[in-house]
CSV table of C-alpha atoms in Angstrom, one decimal:
chain,number,residue,atom,x,y,z
A,213,LEU,CA,-0.9,13.5,6.7
A,214,ALA,CA,-1.1,15.4,3.5
A,215,LYS,CA,-3.9,14.4,1.2
A,216,THR,CA,-2.7,13.5,-2.3
A,217,THR,CA,-4.7,14.2,-5.6
A,218,GLN,CA,-3.7,12.6,-9.0
A,219,PRO,CA,-5.6,11.9,-12.2
A,220,ILE,CA,-8.1,9.0,-12.0
A,221,SER,CA,-7.0,7.5,-15.2
A,222,MET,CA,-4.5,8.1,-18.2
A,223,ASP,CA,-4.0,6.4,-21.5
A,224,SER,CA,-0.7,5.9,-23.3
A,225,TYR,CA,0.8,3.9,-26.0
A,226,GLU,CA,3.8,1.6,-26.0
A,227,GLY,CA,7.2,3.3,-26.3
A,228,GLN,CA,5.9,6.6,-24.9
A,229,GLU,CA,7.0,8.4,-21.8
A,230,VAL,CA,4.2,8.8,-19.2
A,231,ASN,CA,4.2,11.4,-16.6
A,232,ILE,CA,1.7,11.3,-13.7
A,233,THR,CA,1.5,14.4,-11.6
A,234,CYS,CA,0.3,14.2,-8.0
A,235,SER,CA,-0.4,17.3,-5.7
A,236,HIS,CA,0.2,17.2,-2.0
A,237,ASN,CA,-0.3,20.8,-1.0
A,238,ASN,CA,-0.1,20.2,2.8
A,239,ILE,CA,2.9,18.2,2.7
A,240,ALA,CA,4.9,18.6,6.0
A,241,THR,CA,8.7,18.9,6.6
A,242,ASN,CA,9.2,15.4,7.7
A,243,ASP,CA,7.0,13.8,4.9
A,244,TYR,CA,8.6,11.6,2.1
A,245,ILE,CA,6.9,11.1,-1.3
A,246,THR,CA,6.6,7.6,-2.4
A,247,TRP,CA,4.9,5.9,-5.4
A,248,TYR,CA,3.6,2.3,-5.6
A,249,GLN,CA,2.2,0.4,-8.5
A,250,GLN,CA,-0.5,-2.3,-8.1
A,251,PHE,CA,-1.5,-5.1,-10.7
A,252,PRO,CA,-4.9,-6.9,-10.3
A,253,SER,CA,-4.9,-9.5,-7.7
A,254,GLN,CA,-1.5,-8.5,-6.4
A,255,GLY,CA,-0.4,-6.3,-3.5
A,256,PRO,CA,1.1,-2.9,-4.2
A,257,ARG,CA,4.8,-2.7,-5.3
A,258,PHE,CA,7.2,0.1,-4.3
A,259,ILE,CA,8.5,2.0,-7.4
A,260,ILE,CA,10.4,5.0,-6.1
A,261,GLN,CA,10.6,7.5,-3.3
A,262,GLY,CA,12.0,10.9,-2.8
A,263,TYR,CA,12.2,13.9,-0.4
A,264,LYS,CA,13.2,16.7,-2.7
A,265,THR,CA,14.8,17.3,-6.2
A,266,LYS,CA,14.9,14.3,-8.6
A,267,VAL,CA,15.3,10.7,-7.9
A,268,THR,CA,16.1,8.1,-10.6
A,269,ASN,CA,16.1,4.3,-10.4
A,270,GLU,CA,16.0,1.5,-12.9
A,271,VAL,CA,12.3,1.7,-13.6
A,272,ALA,CA,11.3,5.3,-13.0
A,273,SER,CA,12.2,8.9,-12.2
A,274,LEU,CA,10.5,11.2,-9.6
A,275,PHE,CA,10.6,14.9,-9.9
A,276,ILE,CA,9.9,17.1,-7.0
A,277,PRO,CA,9.9,20.9,-7.1
A,278,ALA,CA,11.3,23.1,-4.4
A,279,ASP,CA,8.1,23.7,-2.7
A,280,ARG,CA,7.4,19.8,-2.5
A,281,LYS,CA,3.7,20.6,-3.0
A,282,SER,CA,3.6,18.2,-6.1
A,283,SER,CA,5.6,15.5,-7.7
A,284,THR,CA,5.7,13.7,-11.0
A,285,LEU,CA,6.4,10.2,-11.6
A,286,SER,CA,8.0,9.5,-15.2
A,287,LEU,CA,7.9,6.1,-16.6
A,288,PRO,CA,10.2,6.0,-19.8
A,289,ARG,CA,9.1,4.0,-22.9
A,290,VAL,CA,6.2,2.2,-21.3
A,291,SER,CA,5.1,-1.3,-22.4
A,292,LEU,CA,1.7,-3.0,-22.1
A,293,SER,CA,3.0,-4.6,-18.8
A,294,ASP,CA,3.0,-1.2,-17.3
A,295,THR,CA,-0.9,-1.2,-17.4
A,296,ALA,CA,-1.6,-0.9,-13.6
A,297,VAL,CA,-2.8,1.5,-11.0
A,298,TYR,CA,-0.2,3.9,-9.7
A,299,TYR,CA,-0.5,5.6,-6.2
A,300,CYS,CA,1.2,8.6,-4.9
A,301,LEU,CA,1.6,8.7,-1.2
A,302,VAL,CA,3.0,11.0,1.4
A,303,VAL,CA,4.6,9.1,4.3
A,304,ARG,CA,5.7,10.3,7.7
A,305,TYR,CA,8.2,7.6,8.8
A,306,ASN,CA,9.1,9.2,12.2
A,307,GLN,CA,5.5,8.7,13.2
A,308,GLY,CA,4.8,5.1,12.3
A,309,GLY,CA,5.0,5.4,8.6
A,310,LYS,CA,1.5,4.1,7.7
A,311,LEU,CA,0.4,4.7,4.1
A,312,ILE,CA,-2.8,6.5,3.4
A,313,PHE,CA,-3.8,5.2,-0.1
A,314,GLY,CA,-6.0,7.4,-2.4
A,315,GLN,CA,-7.8,6.0,-5.4
A,316,GLY,CA,-4.6,6.1,-7.6
A,317,THR,CA,-4.2,6.6,-11.3
A,318,GLU,CA,-5.3,3.8,-13.5
A,319,LEU,CA,-2.8,3.7,-16.4
A,320,SER,CA,-3.6,2.0,-19.5
A,321,VAL,CA,-1.0,1.3,-22.2
A,322,LYS,CA,-2.1,0.3,-25.6
A,323,PRO,CA,-0.2,-1.3,-28.5
B,4,GLY,CA,12.1,-15.6,3.4
B,5,ALA,CA,12.5,-13.7,0.3
B,6,GLY,CA,9.0,-11.9,0.4
B,7,VAL,CA,6.1,-11.4,2.5
B,8,SER,CA,4.0,-14.6,2.8
B,9,GLN,CA,0.3,-14.5,3.5
B,10,SER,CA,-1.9,-17.6,4.2
B,11,PRO,CA,-4.4,-18.6,3.3
B,12,SER,CA,-4.4,-17.1,-0.3
B,13,ASN,CA,-8.2,-17.6,-0.4
B,14,LYS,CA,-10.6,-18.1,2.4
B,15,VAL,CA,-14.5,-18.6,2.1
B,16,THR,CA,-16.3,-18.7,5.4
B,17,GLU,CA,-20.0,-18.6,6.6
B,18,LYS,CA,-21.4,-15.4,8.2
B,19,GLY,CA,-20.9,-15.4,11.8
B,20,LYS,CA,-17.8,-17.7,11.8
B,21,ASP,CA,-14.3,-16.5,13.1
B,22,VAL,CA,-11.3,-16.4,10.8
B,23,GLU,CA,-7.5,-16.1,11.2
B,24,LEU,CA,-5.3,-14.6,8.5
B,25,ARG,CA,-1.7,-15.0,8.9
B,26,CYS,CA,1.3,-12.9,7.7
B,27,ASP,CA,5.0,-13.9,7.5
B,28,PRO,CA,7.1,-10.7,7.0
B,29,ILE,CA,10.5,-10.4,5.6
B,30,SER,CA,13.2,-11.6,8.2
B,31,GLY,CA,14.5,-8.9,10.0
B,32,HIS,CA,11.7,-6.3,9.2
B,33,THR,CA,10.6,-4.7,12.5
B,34,ALA,CA,7.5,-3.0,11.1
B,35,LEU,CA,4.4,-4.8,9.8
B,36,TYR,CA,1.2,-3.3,8.5
B,37,TRP,CA,-2.2,-4.8,7.7
B,38,TYR,CA,-4.5,-3.3,5.0
B,39,ARG,CA,-7.7,-4.4,3.2
B,40,GLN,CA,-8.9,-3.6,-0.1
B,41,SER,CA,-12.6,-4.1,-0.9
B,42,LEU,CA,-13.9,-4.8,-4.5
B,43,GLY,CA,-13.6,-1.4,-6.3
B,44,GLN,CA,-12.3,0.4,-3.2
B,45,GLY,CA,-9.0,1.7,-2.3
B,46,LEU,CA,-6.5,0.3,0.2
B,47,GLU,CA,-7.6,0.9,3.8
B,48,PHE,CA,-4.9,1.0,6.6
B,49,LEU,CA,-6.0,-1.3,9.6
B,50,ILE,CA,-3.1,-1.7,12.2
B,51,TYR,CA,0.6,-1.1,12.4
B,52,PHE,CA,3.1,-3.2,14.6
B,53,GLN,CA,6.5,-2.2,15.5
B,54,GLY,CA,8.0,-5.3,17.0
B,55,ASN,CA,5.4,-6.9,18.9
B,56,SER,CA,3.6,-3.7,19.9
B,57,ALA,CA,0.8,-2.0,17.9
B,58,PRO,CA,1.2,1.6,18.4
B,59,ASP,CA,-1.6,2.4,15.8
B,60,LYS,CA,-4.7,0.5,15.8
B,61,SER,CA,-6.8,3.2,14.5
B,62,GLY,CA,-7.9,1.5,11.2
B,63,LEU,CA,-9.6,-1.4,12.8
B,64,PRO,CA,-13.1,-1.1,11.7
B,65,SER,CA,-14.8,-2.7,14.8
B,66,ASP,CA,-14.0,-4.6,17.9
B,67,ARG,CA,-14.6,-7.8,16.0
B,68,PHE,CA,-11.1,-7.2,14.4
B,69,SER,CA,-7.9,-7.9,16.4
B,70,ALA,CA,-4.3,-8.7,15.4
B,71,GLU,CA,-1.2,-9.9,17.4
B,72,ARG,CA,2.4,-10.3,16.5
B,73,THR,CA,4.6,-12.7,18.3
B,74,GLY,CA,8.5,-13.0,18.3
B,75,GLY,CA,8.6,-9.8,16.2
B,76,SER,CA,7.8,-11.8,13.4
B,77,VAL,CA,4.7,-13.6,12.3
B,78,SER,CA,1.3,-11.7,12.6
B,79,THR,CA,-2.2,-12.9,12.9
B,80,LEU,CA,-5.2,-10.8,11.9
B,81,THR,CA,-8.5,-12.2,13.5
B,82,ILE,CA,-11.9,-11.4,12.5
B,83,GLN,CA,-14.7,-12.7,14.8
B,84,ARG,CA,-18.3,-13.2,13.8
B,85,THR,CA,-17.7,-12.3,10.3
B,86,GLN,CA,-20.0,-10.3,8.3
B,87,GLN,CA,-20.5,-10.0,4.5
B,88,GLU,CA,-19.2,-6.5,4.5
B,89,ASP,CA,-15.8,-8.0,5.7
B,90,SER,CA,-15.4,-9.6,2.3
B,91,ALA,CA,-12.3,-8.1,0.9
B,92,VAL,CA,-8.6,-8.7,0.1
B,93,TYR,CA,-6.4,-8.5,3.3
B,94,LEU,CA,-2.9,-7.4,2.7
B,95,CYS,CA,0.1,-7.4,4.9
B,96,ALA,CA,3.3,-5.3,4.4
B,97,SER,CA,6.6,-5.3,6.2
B,98,SER,CA,9.6,-2.9,6.2
B,99,SER,CA,12.8,-2.1,8.2
B,100,GLN,CA,12.6,0.6,10.7
B,101,GLY,CA,12.9,4.3,9.6
B,102,ALA,CA,12.6,5.6,6.1
B,103,PRO,CA,13.2,2.5,4.1
B,104,GLU,CA,15.1,3.0,0.9
B,105,ASN,CA,13.2,0.4,-0.9
B,106,GLY,CA,9.6,1.2,0.6
B,107,TYR,CA,7.4,-1.5,1.9
B,108,THR,CA,7.2,-5.1,0.7
B,109,PHE,CA,3.5,-6.3,0.4
B,110,GLY,CA,2.4,-9.8,0.3
B,111,SER,CA,-0.2,-11.1,-2.3
B,112,GLY,CA,-3.0,-11.1,0.2
B,113,THR,CA,-5.7,-13.2,1.4
B,114,ARG,CA,-9.0,-12.9,-0.4
B,115,LEU,CA,-11.7,-13.4,2.2
B,116,THR,CA,-15.3,-14.1,1.1
B,117,VAL,CA,-18.1,-14.2,3.7
B,118,VAL,CA,-21.2,-16.0,2.5
């Protein structure tokens, strides 16, 4: 599975848009890109998933360029409650779909 | 149930004792995964079930660790002769087969402390 690289930490302020970019240079044809959020003392929570182009749901957008070697998670108008660790993962569902977590990006939202 | 349920939520055990951790996946979810997260460490894959079969056990750290799943539902992770390095949060996740639109649902975990 492709290794992912993302910033270790990011700071933002309430109301700002936050973009977290992840690189996955060795992504394979069958791989999906998925993002999870984790708060302290909780299990990870699914945010968004895509294969190519742009995906949007009620909480975030995911931008994937044509070569799929990177992806950007966009969180619009963050609030203090968005302070969490965000994980970018590459998943191969047709081979069991296990998630290989990296260190994630620790996002701190300040008032 | 509405979510993935894990029990107990906290477990303190003495070194050398055996422990069993339980995971109740979402009803109808055929895939079930166990992970662990040590203090300050990332999430580490342990084992994957599809139905009652475990096609991928590659993450189990030693032969002291085993897991089973019965009836395509409840799974139990057993750690024999616990060691202090086994102290961690053990997380379970479940999903429907294939590429689930809404990803995997994780439980809140079992915090295991070996003293």
